[in-house]
Short mmCIF file of C-alpha atoms and ligand atoms in Angstrom, two decimals:
data_model
loop_
_atom_site.label_atom_id
_atom_site.label_comp_id
_atom_site.label_asym_id
_atom_site.label_seq_id
_atom_site.Cartn_x
_atom_site.Cartn_y
_atom_site.Cartn_z
CA MET W 155 72.81 131.15 80.15
CA ALA W 156 70.33 128.59 78.82
CA ILE W 157 68.13 126.97 81.46
CA LEU W 158 66.10 123.81 80.95
CA VAL W 159 62.93 124.08 83.02
CA THR W 160 61.20 120.70 83.36
CA GLY W 161 57.53 121.09 84.24
CA GLY W 162 57.84 124.74 83.26
CA ALA W 163 54.21 124.98 82.14
CA GLY W 164 52.92 124.31 85.66
CA TYR W 165 52.04 126.66 88.49
CA ILE W 166 55.48 127.31 89.96
CA GLY W 167 57.23 126.67 86.63
CA THR W 168 55.42 129.46 84.75
CA HIS W 169 56.14 131.98 87.50
CA THR W 170 59.79 130.97 87.50
CA CYS W 171 59.98 131.23 83.69
CA VAL W 172 58.69 134.81 83.95
CA GLU W 173 61.46 135.74 86.37
CA LEU W 174 64.12 133.92 84.31
CA LEU W 175 63.09 135.66 81.09
CA LEU W 176 62.94 139.05 82.79
CA ALA W 177 66.45 138.44 84.14
CA GLY W 178 67.75 137.71 80.63
CA TYR W 179 68.12 133.91 80.71
CA GLU W 180 67.32 131.76 77.68
CA VAL W 181 64.53 129.40 78.73
CA VAL W 182 63.67 125.96 77.37
CA VAL W 183 60.59 124.30 78.86
CA LEU W 184 60.14 120.53 78.72
CA ASP W 185 56.66 119.48 79.78
CA ASN W 186 54.24 116.68 78.92
CA PHE W 187 51.27 118.90 79.90
CA CYS W 188 49.77 116.17 82.08
CA ASN W 189 48.79 118.84 84.62
CA SER W 190 49.07 122.08 82.66
CA HIS W 191 48.05 123.90 79.51
CA PRO W 192 50.27 125.23 76.69
CA THR W 193 48.35 128.53 76.92
CA ALA W 194 50.14 129.17 80.21
CA LEU W 195 53.41 129.50 78.30
CA ASP W 196 51.87 131.92 75.80
CA ARG W 197 50.91 134.04 78.81
CA VAL W 198 54.49 133.88 80.11
CA GLU W 199 55.65 135.30 76.77
CA GLN W 200 52.92 137.94 76.91
CA ILE W 201 53.99 139.07 80.40
CA THR W 202 57.67 139.23 79.59
CA ALA W 203 57.57 140.27 75.90
CA ARG W 204 60.18 137.56 75.35
CA SER W 205 59.97 134.13 73.79
CA LEU W 206 60.91 130.76 75.20
CA SER W 207 61.39 127.35 73.57
CA VAL W 208 58.97 124.54 74.30
CA VAL W 209 59.63 120.82 74.00
CA ARG W 210 56.59 118.60 74.51
CA GLY W 211 58.14 115.62 76.20
CA ASP W 212 58.39 113.50 79.29
CA VAL W 213 61.19 113.56 81.87
CA ARG W 214 61.12 109.77 81.83
CA ASP W 215 62.32 109.91 78.22
CA GLN W 216 66.09 110.09 78.50
CA ALA W 217 66.62 110.39 74.74
CA ILE W 218 64.49 113.52 74.44
CA LEU W 219 66.26 115.02 77.46
CA GLU W 220 69.68 114.44 75.93
CA ALA W 221 68.59 115.77 72.54
CA THR W 222 67.15 118.87 74.20
CA MET W 223 70.28 119.54 76.27
CA HIS W 224 72.49 119.21 73.19
CA HIS W 225 70.28 121.18 70.85
CA PHE W 226 69.85 124.16 73.18
CA ALA W 227 73.33 123.99 74.79
CA ILE W 228 71.76 123.85 78.25
CA ASP W 229 73.86 125.18 81.15
CA ALA W 230 71.61 124.33 84.10
CA VAL W 231 68.33 122.60 84.92
CA ILE W 232 65.45 123.62 87.16
CA HIS W 233 63.43 120.47 87.78
CA PHE W 234 59.74 120.98 88.56
CA ALA W 235 58.22 118.11 86.56
CA GLY W 236 56.41 115.64 88.75
CA LEU W 237 53.11 114.70 90.33
CA LYS W 238 52.13 116.47 93.55
CA ALA W 239 48.77 115.38 94.96
CA VAL W 240 49.23 113.71 98.33
CA GLY W 241 45.88 111.84 98.29
CA GLU W 242 46.40 110.59 94.73
CA SER W 243 49.87 109.36 95.68
CA VAL W 244 48.30 107.08 98.29
CA GLU W 245 45.94 105.65 95.63
CA LYS W 246 48.55 105.39 92.85
CA PRO W 247 51.95 105.07 94.49
CA LEU W 248 53.63 103.55 91.45
CA ASP W 249 52.70 106.56 89.30
CA TYR W 250 54.40 108.79 91.85
CA TYR W 251 57.57 106.72 92.08
CA GLU W 252 57.71 106.51 88.30
CA ASN W 253 57.17 110.20 87.54
CA ASN W 254 59.02 111.67 90.48
CA VAL W 255 61.78 109.17 91.23
CA VAL W 256 62.36 107.40 87.90
CA GLY W 257 61.81 110.71 86.07
CA THR W 258 64.49 112.44 88.14
CA HIS W 259 66.84 109.49 87.75
CA ARG W 260 66.54 109.69 83.94
CA LEU W 261 67.07 113.43 84.09
CA LEU W 262 70.23 113.01 86.16
CA GLN W 263 71.57 110.36 83.78
CA ALA W 264 70.91 112.63 80.83
CA MET W 265 72.59 115.55 82.61
CA GLN W 266 75.61 113.42 83.44
CA LYS W 267 75.88 112.24 79.84
CA CYS W 268 75.62 115.79 78.50
CA GLY W 269 77.99 117.28 81.08
CA VAL W 270 75.27 119.50 82.61
CA GLU W 271 76.01 119.46 86.33
CA THR W 272 73.99 122.34 87.76
CA LEU W 273 70.54 121.54 89.15
CA VAL W 274 67.83 123.25 91.18
CA PHE W 275 65.36 120.68 92.51
CA SER W 276 61.79 121.28 93.76
CA SER W 277 61.51 119.56 97.09
CA SER W 278 58.91 120.19 99.75
CA ALA W 279 58.54 120.81 103.46
CA THR W 280 56.74 117.48 103.43
CA VAL W 281 60.19 115.84 103.83
CA TYR W 282 60.20 116.98 107.47
CA GLY W 283 57.25 114.67 108.26
CA GLU W 284 55.61 115.41 111.63
CA PRO W 285 57.46 118.49 113.00
CA LYS W 286 59.48 117.65 116.11
CA GLN W 287 60.35 121.29 116.70
CA LEU W 288 59.33 124.59 115.14
CA PRO W 289 60.31 126.54 113.20
CA LEU W 290 61.59 123.86 110.82
CA THR W 291 65.29 124.19 110.17
CA GLU W 292 67.04 122.37 107.35
CA ASP W 293 68.72 119.99 109.82
CA HIS W 294 65.37 118.78 111.20
CA PRO W 295 65.14 114.96 110.85
CA LEU W 296 63.64 113.84 107.54
CA SER W 297 60.76 111.40 107.13
CA ALA W 298 57.74 110.81 104.95
CA THR W 299 54.12 110.03 105.68
CA ASN W 300 52.84 109.28 102.17
CA PRO W 301 54.18 108.14 98.77
CA TYR W 302 54.40 111.73 97.45
CA GLY W 303 56.54 112.77 100.39
CA ARG W 304 58.59 109.60 100.12
CA SER W 305 59.24 110.29 96.42
CA LYS W 306 60.63 113.73 97.32
CA LEU W 307 62.74 112.24 100.10
CA MET W 308 64.06 109.50 97.77
CA VAL W 309 65.08 112.10 95.21
CA GLU W 310 66.79 114.20 97.87
CA GLU W 311 68.75 111.12 99.00
CA MET W 312 69.60 110.27 95.39
CA LEU W 313 70.94 113.80 94.90
CA ARG W 314 73.06 113.62 98.06
CA ASP W 315 74.49 110.25 96.94
CA LEU W 316 75.19 111.63 93.48
CA TRP W 317 77.01 114.57 95.01
CA GLN W 318 79.07 112.36 97.36
CA ALA W 319 80.35 110.54 94.29
CA ASN W 320 80.72 113.66 92.13
CA THR W 321 81.54 116.59 94.35
CA HIS W 322 81.95 118.95 91.42
CA TRP W 323 78.13 118.97 90.86
CA ARG W 324 76.19 122.08 91.87
CA ILE W 325 72.86 121.13 93.41
CA ALA W 326 70.29 123.21 95.27
CA ILE W 327 67.41 121.36 96.91
CA LEU W 328 64.66 123.88 97.57
CA ARG W 329 62.11 122.86 100.20
CA TYR W 330 58.94 124.82 99.48
CA PHE W 331 56.39 125.52 102.15
CA ASN W 332 52.87 126.41 100.88
CA PRO W 333 53.01 128.31 97.56
CA VAL W 334 49.92 130.45 96.86
CA GLY W 335 49.01 133.63 94.99
CA ALA W 336 49.71 134.51 91.39
CA HIS W 337 51.60 136.93 89.18
CA PRO W 338 50.12 140.42 89.78
CA LEU W 339 48.87 140.85 86.19
CA GLY W 340 46.43 137.96 86.70
CA LEU W 341 47.51 136.20 83.50
CA ILE W 342 49.03 133.10 85.10
CA GLY W 343 48.17 131.22 88.26
CA GLU W 344 47.33 127.86 89.72
CA ASP W 345 44.83 125.93 87.58
CA PRO W 346 43.96 122.80 89.53
CA ARG W 347 42.18 120.00 87.71
CA GLY W 348 38.93 118.93 89.38
CA VAL W 349 38.24 119.87 92.98
CA PRO W 350 41.30 121.51 94.57
CA ASN W 351 42.91 119.73 97.50
CA ASN W 352 44.77 122.76 98.78
CA LEU W 353 43.29 125.52 100.87
CA MET W 354 43.85 128.73 98.88
CA PRO W 355 42.57 127.44 95.50
CA TYR W 356 39.54 125.95 97.23
CA VAL W 357 38.81 129.22 99.06
CA ALA W 358 39.18 131.07 95.74
CA GLN W 359 36.67 128.75 94.09
CA VAL W 360 34.19 129.33 96.93
CA ALA W 361 34.64 133.09 96.49
CA VAL W 362 34.01 132.81 92.74
CA GLY W 363 30.85 130.76 93.38
CA LYS W 364 32.00 127.30 92.29
CA HIS W 365 31.46 125.76 95.73
CA ALA W 366 28.94 126.75 98.39
CA TYR W 367 31.32 126.67 101.33
CA LEU W 368 34.78 125.77 102.57
CA ASN W 369 35.25 122.61 104.61
CA ILE W 370 37.59 123.42 107.45
CA TRP W 371 39.34 120.18 108.26
CA GLY W 372 39.27 120.38 112.04
CA ASN W 373 39.11 123.24 114.57
CA ASP W 374 40.43 121.33 117.55
CA TYR W 375 44.16 121.59 116.84
CA PRO W 376 46.48 123.04 119.51
CA THR W 377 46.68 126.36 117.60
CA PRO W 378 45.38 129.84 118.59
CA ASP W 379 41.99 129.37 116.83
CA GLY W 380 42.04 125.57 116.59
CA THR W 381 42.58 125.42 112.80
CA GLY W 382 45.75 124.25 111.03
CA VAL W 383 48.65 126.68 110.69
CA ARG W 384 50.88 126.80 107.60
CA ASP W 385 53.64 128.95 106.11
CA TYR W 386 52.06 130.38 102.94
CA ILE W 387 54.51 131.89 100.47
CA HIS W 388 53.71 134.07 97.46
CA VAL W 389 54.58 132.15 94.28
CA VAL W 390 56.45 135.17 92.85
CA ASP W 391 58.70 135.23 95.93
CA LEU W 392 59.20 131.49 95.50
CA ALA W 393 60.06 131.94 91.81
CA LYS W 394 62.63 134.60 92.66
CA GLY W 395 64.20 132.18 95.14
CA HIS W 396 65.06 129.92 92.20
CA LEU W 397 67.06 132.68 90.51
CA LYS W 398 68.90 133.36 93.75
CA ALA W 399 69.63 129.65 94.05
CA LEU W 400 70.95 129.52 90.47
CA ALA W 401 73.24 132.46 91.20
CA HIS W 402 74.48 130.72 94.33
CA LEU W 403 75.39 127.60 92.33
CA ASN W 404 78.61 129.23 91.15
CA ALA W 405 80.51 126.69 93.26
CA PRO W 406 80.20 122.93 93.81
CA GLN W 407 77.74 121.98 96.54
CA CYS W 408 74.62 120.05 97.42
CA THR W 409 72.57 122.31 99.67
CA ALA W 410 69.03 121.99 100.99
CA ILE W 411 67.30 125.32 101.62
CA ASN W 412 63.84 126.18 102.95
CA LEU W 413 61.76 128.63 100.94
CA GLY W 414 59.08 129.98 103.25
CA THR W 415 58.22 133.21 105.03
CA GLY W 416 58.84 131.95 108.56
CA VAL W 417 55.31 133.06 109.50
CA GLY W 418 52.37 130.73 110.09
CA HIS W 419 48.72 131.55 109.32
CA SER W 420 45.67 129.54 110.35
CA VAL W 421 42.91 128.35 108.02
CA GLN W 422 40.57 130.94 109.53
CA GLU W 423 43.11 133.72 109.00
CA VAL W 424 43.45 132.74 105.35
CA ARG W 425 39.68 132.56 104.91
CA LYS W 426 39.17 136.02 106.44
CA ALA W 427 42.08 137.57 104.53
CA PHE W 428 40.61 136.19 101.31
CA GLU W 429 37.21 137.66 102.14
CA ARG W 430 38.79 141.08 102.60
CA ALA W 431 40.87 140.81 99.43
CA SER W 432 37.99 139.62 97.25
CA GLY W 433 35.06 141.45 98.79
CA GLN W 434 33.21 138.10 98.68
CA THR W 435 32.01 136.02 101.60
CA VAL W 436 33.59 132.62 102.09
CA PRO W 437 31.15 130.56 104.15
CA TYR W 438 32.52 127.51 105.93
CA LYS W 439 31.61 124.37 107.80
CA VAL W 440 33.86 122.62 110.24
CA SER W 441 34.51 118.97 109.39
CA THR W 442 36.60 116.32 111.08
CA ARG W 443 40.40 116.47 110.70
CA ARG W 444 41.89 115.41 107.36
CA GLN W 445 43.98 112.28 107.77
CA GLY W 446 47.71 112.96 107.81
CA ASP W 447 47.46 116.71 108.53
CA VAL W 448 49.73 118.25 111.14
CA ALA W 449 48.63 121.08 113.43
CA THR W 450 51.37 123.56 112.61
CA CYS W 451 54.14 123.83 110.05
CA TYR W 452 56.34 126.85 109.30
CA ALA W 453 59.87 127.45 108.18
CA ASP W 454 62.99 128.84 109.65
CA ALA W 455 63.79 130.91 106.56
CA GLN W 456 67.12 132.25 107.79
CA LEU W 457 69.39 130.01 105.72
CA ALA W 458 67.90 131.32 102.46
CA THR W 459 68.66 134.86 103.59
CA THR W 460 72.18 134.04 104.75
CA LEU W 461 73.19 131.92 101.75
CA LEU W 462 71.12 133.33 98.92
CA GLY W 463 70.34 136.86 100.06
CA TRP W 464 66.67 135.96 99.54
CA LYS W 465 63.71 136.86 101.70
CA ALA W 466 59.98 136.56 100.98
CA GLU W 467 58.51 140.02 100.46
CA HIS W 468 54.77 139.54 100.12
CA ASP W 469 52.31 139.17 103.00
CA LEU W 470 49.08 137.20 103.23
CA VAL W 471 46.97 140.15 101.99
CA THR W 472 49.01 140.38 98.77
CA MET W 473 48.89 136.60 98.35
CA CYS W 474 45.07 136.67 98.57
CA THR W 475 44.70 139.80 96.40
CA ASP W 476 46.85 138.34 93.62
CA HIS W 477 45.25 134.91 93.89
CA TRP W 478 41.80 136.51 93.63
CA ARG W 479 42.77 138.62 90.61
CA TRP W 480 43.89 135.48 88.77
CA GLN W 481 40.81 133.51 89.88
CA SER W 482 38.27 136.23 89.04
CA LEU W 483 39.82 137.07 85.65
CA ASN W 484 40.15 133.36 84.75
CA PRO W 485 37.31 131.52 86.53
CA ASN W 486 37.99 128.44 84.39
CA GLY W 487 41.76 128.69 84.53
CA PHE W 488 43.46 128.31 81.15
CA SER W 489 40.57 126.31 79.67
CA ASN W 490 39.06 129.36 77.95
CA GLY W 491 42.24 129.64 75.92
P1 NAD X 536 52.18 121.61 88.59
O1 NAD X 536 51.45 120.32 88.50
O2 NAD X 536 51.41 122.86 88.33
O3 NAD X 536 53.44 121.60 87.62
C1 NAD X 536 54.16 120.43 87.32
C2 NAD X 536 54.39 120.41 85.82
O4 NAD X 536 55.14 119.24 85.49
C3 NAD X 536 53.10 120.36 85.00
O5 NAD X 536 53.18 121.30 83.96
C4 NAD X 536 53.06 118.93 84.46
O6 NAD X 536 52.40 118.87 83.22
C5 NAD X 536 54.54 118.61 84.37
N1 NAD X 536 54.85 117.18 84.47
C6 NAD X 536 54.44 116.29 85.40
N2 NAD X 536 54.97 115.08 85.16
C7 NAD X 536 55.76 115.20 84.07
C8 NAD X 536 56.59 114.32 83.35
N3 NAD X 536 56.69 113.03 83.70
N4 NAD X 536 57.27 114.79 82.28
C9 NAD X 536 57.17 116.10 81.91
N5 NAD X 536 56.38 116.98 82.56
C10 NAD X 536 55.69 116.54 83.62
O7 NAD X 536 52.87 121.66 90.04
P2 NAD X 536 53.59 122.87 90.78
O8 NAD X 536 52.74 123.29 91.92
O9 NAD X 536 54.05 123.87 89.81
O10 NAD X 536 54.83 122.10 91.41
C11 NAD X 536 56.08 122.04 90.78
C12 NAD X 536 57.02 121.19 91.62
O11 NAD X 536 57.08 121.76 92.93
C13 NAD X 536 56.58 119.75 91.79
O12 NAD X 536 57.72 118.93 91.74
C14 NAD X 536 55.97 119.73 93.17
O13 NAD X 536 56.06 118.47 93.76
C15 NAD X 536 56.81 120.76 93.89
N6 NAD X 536 56.11 121.35 95.05
C16 NAD X 536 54.90 121.95 94.89
C17 NAD X 536 54.22 122.46 96.00
C18 NAD X 536 52.86 123.11 95.86
O14 NAD X 536 52.14 123.21 96.87
N7 NAD X 536 52.47 123.61 94.69
C19 NAD X 536 54.79 122.37 97.27
C20 NAD X 536 56.03 121.76 97.40
C21 NAD X 536 56.69 121.26 96.28
N1 UFG X 537 42.43 122.82 104.60
C1 UFG X 537 41.09 122.94 104.91
N2 UFG X 537 40.18 122.78 103.92
C2 UFG X 537 40.54 122.52 102.63
C3 UFG X 537 41.91 122.41 102.31
C4 UFG X 537 42.84 122.54 103.32
O1 UFG X 537 40.74 123.18 106.06
O2 UFG X 537 39.64 122.39 101.76
C5 UFG X 537 43.44 123.03 105.66
C6 UFG X 537 44.30 121.82 105.94
O3 UFG X 537 43.69 120.98 106.89
C7 UFG X 537 45.60 122.48 106.44
C8 UFG X 537 45.65 123.80 105.66
O4 UFG X 537 44.32 124.03 105.20
O5 UFG X 537 45.46 122.80 107.81
C9 UFG X 537 46.59 123.75 104.46
O6 UFG X 537 46.25 122.64 103.65
P1 UFG X 537 46.83 122.47 102.16
O7 UFG X 537 46.22 121.22 101.61
O8 UFG X 537 46.64 123.72 101.40
O9 UFG X 537 48.39 122.33 102.38
P2 UFG X 537 49.24 121.24 103.19
O10 UFG X 537 50.08 121.99 104.15
O11 UFG X 537 48.39 120.17 103.73
O12 UFG X 537 50.11 120.57 102.04
C10 UFG X 537 50.95 121.36 101.20
C11 UFG X 537 51.13 120.65 99.86
C12 UFG X 537 51.92 119.39 100.05
C13 UFG X 537 53.20 119.69 100.77
C14 UFG X 537 52.91 120.38 102.08
C15 UFG X 537 54.17 120.75 102.81
O13 UFG X 537 49.88 120.32 99.30
O14 UFG X 537 52.23 118.85 98.79
O15 UFG X 537 52.17 121.58 101.82
O16 UFG X 537 54.83 121.77 102.18
F1 UFG X 537 53.83 118.52 101.01
#
């Protein structure tokens, strides 16, 4: 099978390409490299001792999508391409609607035109908005609190509408919780541009000496130690979930599925686990709460097990150990070539 992976040069994309290649799929990556580096794909080939095809292009470009699907006889699409920074989405909402919503719309039109009707879409737990009950099940009410989240929600709705009108399509909407960690060889990993917004990459940069301390955004939440609790999931587990989803798309459907561990960890737990994994100290200061943050968020991961036969395997220690290996071997990410 030939899989088109949009945004395949990015953090989750590269890890998924590794698993696809190891499982014997033909992989075609379409990426405009706006938030990634072509070197990452060389590393994917190095890890797997297989080659993939790369198209430098934009998902908003329907012509290049159609040409790619024809040329490589694509059977299914995994759609990662998009922008993902919550804060930036508040500053530049139109960029987010254009890349994430218009981009997906063009992709769907191209797929329809080319008769490719199997899609795995990267959604996010952000579509649950403020949790009304925990753990978060897939039938929890959906809402958005920022343009990034709204772009994911809009795409989800677009996919459900598309499926209502074309019930032969095969669509998996994967709602990721908090992906962290890296491939165990330390050759690929998250390479944030500028100062990281997310916890684990920031902690890793403190440990490697790029920042003096971690800002903990609030320690007065109604959680066991007062700091925010999230469901961190190892990116390799997440990547494997995509292959399970592809396998499950052997019948028409439009199904939303959580990919998380079902276990929540606080900011302090992550900080301490990272200290143990890295052997470095991660000093911190407590700051006021970050606007828009919720106290606690974790998945009910049962549906993924029932439907896909998938379960996250790696714990927080492995997430930190693998993240640290990547960070310490590549302190400047892919920039060193
Ligand atoms: P990433 O930024 O590392 O990867 C996204 C890739 O898409 C990059 O290689 C980028 O260059 C490419 N891209 C962006 N816009 C494009 C466009 N218009 N045309 C072609 N390529 C484009 O991000 P990631 O962490 O790998 O996330 C992948 C997907 O998963 C995104 O859709 C993101 O919203 C979603 N997601 C991520 C997280 C997370 O915490 N990492 C959580 C939930 C959902
Ligand atoms: N945090 C800090 N200091 C930091 C960074 C984060 O204390 O420097 C705290 C946050 O307050 C939160 C926790 O660490 O309590 C996790 O924060 P992240 O920014 O790593 O992750 P979020 O849960 O806020 O957001 C992530 C993605 C979103 C996605 C959401 C839901 O960034 O895109 O998960 O899946 F929508």
